[in-house]
Amino acid sequence: MLLLSIKINKQKMTVLELLYHNVPTDLFTLKENCSLIEQAQNLIDQCHPGATNMKVLNLTSEISEADIPYSQSNRALHGFMHGGCFFSVGDTLTSIMAFFHVENERERTFTMDASIRYLRPVRTETVRAKAKLVQKNGKLLEYVCDFFNEENKRTAQAKYKYAIAEPR
C-alpha cells in the first residue's frame, strides 16, 4: 500500500488515511481498500482536473508523474493543448505531493504562488508531467513540474509554492 507514515496524536496515519480525513465526503465518493494512486485518480476524476484526462503514474513526496493525453476536452481554440490543462495537471500533482508533508489531520495544503512558461505547442501527443520537490523550508514547499512531449522535448515548465497550515 503506502510506505510513508506520519505521526499524529501518538498514532501513525498514512497519507492515504489523511486523505480520508480531509476529503469532504458530501462532495466526493471515496474508494475503499485501494492504493494512494488509485484514490488520487478517483478524486481527480470527480473534479476539474478530471477534464484533462490526466492519469497519475507515480506519486511520492519527492517525485511524481502523470500523463496528459491530447483530447477534445483539453484543446484550445487554436487546436493545440490548452495551457490551462498543463497548469491544472501540475497544480494537482504537486498539491497531492505536498500532502505527504502534512503533520496532522487538521492541516491542509494551499497553493501560495504559481507560474508557468510555455515552450512549444502540443497538437496530437500525450504529454508526460514530471513534478519534483525542489525545496522544503518548514511548512513551505516549492515544486517544479516539467512537461514533455513524446519526443521527450520539454513543452512547458511550471513552478508551484505551497503552505501547509490549519484553516481558521
PDB file of C-alpha atoms in Angstrom:
ATOM      1  CA  MET A   1       0.000   0.000   0.000  1.00  0.00           C
ATOM      2  CA  LEU A   2       1.752   3.186   1.162  1.00  0.00           C
ATOM      3  CA  LEU A   3       5.184   3.389   2.712  1.00  0.00           C
ATOM      4  CA  LEU A   4       5.107   6.875   4.220  1.00  0.00           C
ATOM      5  CA  SER A   5       3.526   7.208   7.654  1.00  0.00           C
ATOM      6  CA  ILE A   6       3.065  10.370   9.662  1.00  0.00           C
ATOM      7  CA  LYS A   7       2.880  10.535  13.462  1.00  0.00           C
ATOM      8  CA  ILE A   8      -0.372  12.073  14.566  1.00  0.00           C
ATOM      9  CA  ASN A   9      -1.544  12.192  18.165  1.00  0.00           C
ATOM     10  CA  LYS A  10       0.835   9.376  19.112  1.00  0.00           C
ATOM     11  CA  GLN A  11      -0.524   7.138  16.362  1.00  0.00           C
ATOM     12  CA  LYS A  12       0.632   6.693  12.817  1.00  0.00           C
ATOM     13  CA  MET A  13      -1.555   7.584   9.870  1.00  0.00           C
ATOM     14  CA  THR A  14      -0.670   7.059   6.254  1.00  0.00           C
ATOM     15  CA  VAL A  15      -1.079   9.754   3.634  1.00  0.00           C
ATOM     16  CA  LEU A  16      -3.991   7.719   2.315  1.00  0.00           C
ATOM     17  CA  GLU A  17      -5.655   7.791   5.752  1.00  0.00           C
ATOM     18  CA  LEU A  18      -5.102  11.559   5.951  1.00  0.00           C
ATOM     19  CA  LEU A  19      -6.860  11.891   2.603  1.00  0.00           C
ATOM     20  CA  TYR A  20      -9.882  10.092   4.042  1.00  0.00           C
ATOM     21  CA  HIS A  21      -9.963  12.605   6.933  1.00  0.00           C
ATOM     22  CA  ASN A  22      -9.608  15.677   4.704  1.00  0.00           C
ATOM     23  CA  VAL A  23     -11.810  14.995   1.687  1.00  0.00           C
ATOM     24  CA  PRO A  24     -15.386  16.287   2.036  1.00  0.00           C
ATOM     25  CA  THR A  25     -17.426  13.104   1.627  1.00  0.00           C
ATOM     26  CA  ASP A  26     -20.559  15.118   0.840  1.00  0.00           C
ATOM     27  CA  LEU A  27     -18.802  16.223  -2.367  1.00  0.00           C
ATOM     28  CA  PHE A  28     -16.618  13.230  -3.258  1.00  0.00           C
ATOM     29  CA  THR A  29     -17.001   9.464  -3.287  1.00  0.00           C
ATOM     30  CA  LEU A  30     -14.016   7.672  -1.789  1.00  0.00           C
ATOM     31  CA  LYS A  31     -12.924   4.194  -2.795  1.00  0.00           C
ATOM     32  CA  GLU A  32     -12.260   1.578  -0.155  1.00  0.00           C
ATOM     33  CA  ASN A  33      -9.232  -0.731   0.011  1.00  0.00           C
ATOM     34  CA  CYS A  34      -7.186   0.954  -2.685  1.00  0.00           C
ATOM     35  CA  SER A  35      -3.728   2.427  -3.149  1.00  0.00           C
ATOM     36  CA  LEU A  36      -2.902   6.118  -2.868  1.00  0.00           C
ATOM     37  CA  ILE A  37      -2.571   6.383  -6.667  1.00  0.00           C
ATOM     38  CA  GLU A  38      -5.986   4.755  -7.157  1.00  0.00           C
ATOM     39  CA  GLN A  39      -7.617   7.069  -4.604  1.00  0.00           C
ATOM     40  CA  ALA A  40      -5.885  10.147  -6.036  1.00  0.00           C
ATOM     41  CA  GLN A  41      -7.075   9.210  -9.536  1.00  0.00           C
ATOM     42  CA  ASN A  42     -10.585   8.565  -8.203  1.00  0.00           C
ATOM     43  CA  LEU A  43     -10.707  12.058  -6.645  1.00  0.00           C
ATOM     44  CA  ILE A  44      -9.170  13.752  -9.701  1.00  0.00           C
ATOM     45  CA  ASP A  45     -11.802  12.156 -11.934  1.00  0.00           C
ATOM     46  CA  GLN A  46     -14.544  13.754  -9.791  1.00  0.00           C
ATOM     47  CA  CYS A  47     -13.383  17.374 -10.106  1.00  0.00           C
ATOM     48  CA  HIS A  48     -11.999  19.954 -12.538  1.00  0.00           C
ATOM     49  CA  PRO A  49      -8.604  18.275 -13.181  1.00  0.00           C
ATOM     50  CA  GLY A  50     -10.504  15.205 -14.398  1.00  0.00           C
ATOM     51  CA  ALA A  51     -11.397  17.188 -17.550  1.00  0.00           C
ATOM     52  CA  THR A  52      -7.717  16.996 -18.531  1.00  0.00           C
ATOM     53  CA  ASN A  53      -7.939  13.177 -18.629  1.00  0.00           C
ATOM     54  CA  MET A  54      -4.713  13.103 -16.607  1.00  0.00           C
ATOM     55  CA  LYS A  55      -3.561   9.684 -15.401  1.00  0.00           C
ATOM     56  CA  VAL A  56      -1.355   9.515 -12.313  1.00  0.00           C
ATOM     57  CA  LEU A  57       1.559   7.135 -12.895  1.00  0.00           C
ATOM     58  CA  ASN A  58       3.771   7.655  -9.861  1.00  0.00           C
ATOM     59  CA  LEU A  59       3.166   9.548  -6.637  1.00  0.00           C
ATOM     60  CA  THR A  60       5.695  10.148  -3.873  1.00  0.00           C
ATOM     61  CA  SER A  61       6.672  13.044  -1.632  1.00  0.00           C
ATOM     62  CA  GLU A  62       9.696  13.887  -3.806  1.00  0.00           C
ATOM     63  CA  ILE A  63       8.880  12.896  -7.424  1.00  0.00           C
ATOM     64  CA  SER A  64       5.588  12.232  -9.223  1.00  0.00           C
ATOM     65  CA  GLU A  65       4.419  11.696 -12.790  1.00  0.00           C
ATOM     66  CA  ALA A  66       1.218  11.827 -14.792  1.00  0.00           C
ATOM     67  CA  ASP A  67       0.265  11.510 -18.437  1.00  0.00           C
ATOM     68  CA  ILE A  68      -1.978  14.006 -20.214  1.00  0.00           C
ATOM     69  CA  PRO A  69      -3.455  12.598 -23.430  1.00  0.00           C
ATOM     70  CA  TYR A  70      -4.276  15.090 -26.164  1.00  0.00           C
ATOM     71  CA  SER A  71      -8.083  15.090 -26.436  1.00  0.00           C
ATOM     72  CA  GLN A  72     -11.088  17.221 -27.303  1.00  0.00           C
ATOM     73  CA  SER A  73     -11.626  18.210 -23.665  1.00  0.00           C
ATOM     74  CA  ASN A  74      -8.156  19.741 -23.246  1.00  0.00           C
ATOM     75  CA  ARG A  75      -7.570  21.536 -26.528  1.00  0.00           C
ATOM     76  CA  ALA A  76      -7.767  25.288 -27.033  1.00  0.00           C
ATOM     77  CA  LEU A  77      -9.465  27.152 -29.892  1.00  0.00           C
ATOM     78  CA  HIS A  78      -6.267  27.059 -31.967  1.00  0.00           C
ATOM     79  CA  GLY A  79      -6.247  23.250 -31.784  1.00  0.00           C
ATOM     80  CA  PHE A  80      -3.222  22.872 -29.514  1.00  0.00           C
ATOM     81  CA  MET A  81      -3.340  21.551 -25.936  1.00  0.00           C
ATOM     82  CA  HIS A  82      -4.734  24.300 -23.722  1.00  0.00           C
ATOM     83  CA  GLY A  83      -2.178  25.935 -21.413  1.00  0.00           C
ATOM     84  CA  GLY A  84      -4.637  25.694 -18.534  1.00  0.00           C
ATOM     85  CA  CYS A  85      -4.543  21.939 -18.944  1.00  0.00           C
ATOM     86  CA  PHE A  86      -0.800  21.897 -18.264  1.00  0.00           C
ATOM     87  CA  PHE A  87      -1.252  24.242 -15.319  1.00  0.00           C
ATOM     88  CA  SER A  88      -4.109  22.229 -13.751  1.00  0.00           C
ATOM     89  CA  VAL A  89      -2.244  18.945 -14.031  1.00  0.00           C
ATOM     90  CA  GLY A  90       0.912  20.406 -12.465  1.00  0.00           C
ATOM     91  CA  ASP A  91      -1.028  22.079  -9.657  1.00  0.00           C
ATOM     92  CA  THR A  92      -2.982  18.905  -8.922  1.00  0.00           C
ATOM     93  CA  LEU A  93       0.067  16.635  -8.966  1.00  0.00           C
ATOM     94  CA  THR A  94       2.159  18.906  -6.732  1.00  0.00           C
ATOM     95  CA  SER A  95      -0.749  19.534  -4.371  1.00  0.00           C
ATOM     96  CA  ILE A  96      -1.075  15.818  -3.738  1.00  0.00           C
ATOM     97  CA  MET A  97       2.707  15.601  -3.274  1.00  0.00           C
ATOM     98  CA  ALA A  98       2.505  18.367  -0.656  1.00  0.00           C
ATOM     99  CA  PHE A  99       0.060  16.229   1.275  1.00  0.00           C
ATOM    100  CA  PHE A 100       2.949  13.903   2.174  1.00  0.00           C
ATOM    101  CA  HIS A 101       4.296  16.739   4.342  1.00  0.00           C
ATOM    102  CA  VAL A 102       1.115  17.268   6.366  1.00  0.00           C
ATOM    103  CA  GLU A 103       1.724  16.538  10.043  1.00  0.00           C
ATOM    104  CA  ASN A 104      -1.798  16.380  11.466  1.00  0.00           C
ATOM    105  CA  GLU A 105      -5.305  15.733  10.232  1.00  0.00           C
ATOM    106  CA  ARG A 106      -6.344  19.389  10.649  1.00  0.00           C
ATOM    107  CA  GLU A 107      -3.676  20.721   8.256  1.00  0.00           C
ATOM    108  CA  ARG A 108      -4.353  21.415   4.596  1.00  0.00           C
ATOM    109  CA  THR A 109      -2.145  22.249   1.629  1.00  0.00           C
ATOM    110  CA  PHE A 110      -2.628  25.660  -0.006  1.00  0.00           C
ATOM    111  CA  THR A 111      -1.178  26.923  -3.278  1.00  0.00           C
ATOM    112  CA  MET A 112       0.502  30.250  -2.488  1.00  0.00           C
ATOM    113  CA  ASP A 113       2.090  31.089  -5.803  1.00  0.00           C
ATOM    114  CA  ALA A 114       2.456  29.522  -9.214  1.00  0.00           C
ATOM    115  CA  SER A 115       3.883  30.374 -12.608  1.00  0.00           C
ATOM    116  CA  ILE A 116       4.286  28.594 -15.916  1.00  0.00           C
ATOM    117  CA  ARG A 117       6.365  29.043 -19.068  1.00  0.00           C
ATOM    118  CA  TYR A 118       5.096  27.531 -22.298  1.00  0.00           C
ATOM    119  CA  LEU A 119       7.909  26.391 -24.559  1.00  0.00           C
ATOM    120  CA  ARG A 120       6.362  24.519 -27.518  1.00  0.00           C
ATOM    121  CA  PRO A 121       2.853  23.666 -28.673  1.00  0.00           C
ATOM    122  CA  VAL A 122       1.343  20.192 -28.457  1.00  0.00           C
ATOM    123  CA  ARG A 123      -1.241  19.171 -31.003  1.00  0.00           C
ATOM    124  CA  THR A 124      -1.550  15.395 -31.111  1.00  0.00           C
ATOM    125  CA  GLU A 125       0.712  13.938 -28.453  1.00  0.00           C
ATOM    126  CA  THR A 126       0.467  12.624 -24.942  1.00  0.00           C
ATOM    127  CA  VAL A 127       2.346  14.872 -22.543  1.00  0.00           C
ATOM    128  CA  ARG A 128       4.229  13.494 -19.528  1.00  0.00           C
ATOM    129  CA  ALA A 129       4.208  15.705 -16.435  1.00  0.00           C
ATOM    130  CA  LYS A 130       7.175  15.172 -14.098  1.00  0.00           C
ATOM    131  CA  ALA A 131       6.996  17.011 -10.793  1.00  0.00           C
ATOM    132  CA  LYS A 132       9.696  17.210  -8.153  1.00  0.00           C
ATOM    133  CA  LEU A 133      10.136  18.820  -4.767  1.00  0.00           C
ATOM    134  CA  VAL A 134      12.949  21.371  -5.022  1.00  0.00           C
ATOM    135  CA  GLN A 135      12.845  22.976  -1.578  1.00  0.00           C
ATOM    136  CA  LYS A 136      11.222  22.467   1.787  1.00  0.00           C
ATOM    137  CA  ASN A 137      11.513  25.148   4.439  1.00  0.00           C
ATOM    138  CA  GLY A 138       9.346  24.168   7.409  1.00  0.00           C
ATOM    139  CA  LYS A 139       5.737  24.385   6.237  1.00  0.00           C
ATOM    140  CA  LEU A 140       6.663  25.967   2.877  1.00  0.00           C
ATOM    141  CA  LEU A 141       7.227  23.737  -0.140  1.00  0.00           C
ATOM    142  CA  GLU A 142       8.454  24.524  -3.647  1.00  0.00           C
ATOM    143  CA  TYR A 143       7.988  22.283  -6.674  1.00  0.00           C
ATOM    144  CA  VAL A 144       8.910  22.288 -10.347  1.00  0.00           C
ATOM    145  CA  CYS A 145       6.786  20.428 -12.847  1.00  0.00           C
ATOM    146  CA  ASP A 146       8.226  19.832 -16.309  1.00  0.00           C
ATOM    147  CA  PHE A 147       6.016  18.724 -19.194  1.00  0.00           C
ATOM    148  CA  PHE A 148       7.483  16.619 -22.009  1.00  0.00           C
ATOM    149  CA  ASN A 149       6.132  15.605 -25.409  1.00  0.00           C
ATOM    150  CA  GLU A 150       6.546  12.129 -26.896  1.00  0.00           C
ATOM    151  CA  GLU A 151       9.982  13.113 -28.264  1.00  0.00           C
ATOM    152  CA  ASN A 152      10.994  13.932 -24.668  1.00  0.00           C
ATOM    153  CA  LYS A 153      11.232  17.641 -25.500  1.00  0.00           C
ATOM    154  CA  ARG A 154      10.076  19.992 -22.770  1.00  0.00           C
ATOM    155  CA  THR A 155       6.814  21.693 -23.724  1.00  0.00           C
ATOM    156  CA  ALA A 156       6.328  23.734 -20.541  1.00  0.00           C
ATOM    157  CA  GLN A 157       7.700  24.254 -17.045  1.00  0.00           C
ATOM    158  CA  ALA A 158       5.659  25.304 -14.034  1.00  0.00           C
ATOM    159  CA  LYS A 159       6.694  26.315 -10.529  1.00  0.00           C
ATOM    160  CA  TYR A 160       4.404  25.971  -7.529  1.00  0.00           C
ATOM    161  CA  LYS A 161       4.726  27.135  -3.918  1.00  0.00           C
ATOM    162  CA  TYR A 162       2.611  25.661  -1.138  1.00  0.00           C
ATOM    163  CA  ALA A 163       1.977  26.349   2.502  1.00  0.00           C
ATOM    164  CA  ILE A 164       0.785  23.742   4.961  1.00  0.00           C
ATOM    165  CA  ALA A 165      -1.486  25.245   7.592  1.00  0.00           C
ATOM    166  CA  GLU A 166      -4.604  24.703   9.657  1.00  0.00           C
ATOM    167  CA  PRO A 167      -7.539  26.724   8.262  1.00  0.00           C
ATOM    168  CA  ARG A 168      -9.138  29.155  10.702  1.00  0.00           C
TER     169      ARG A 168
END
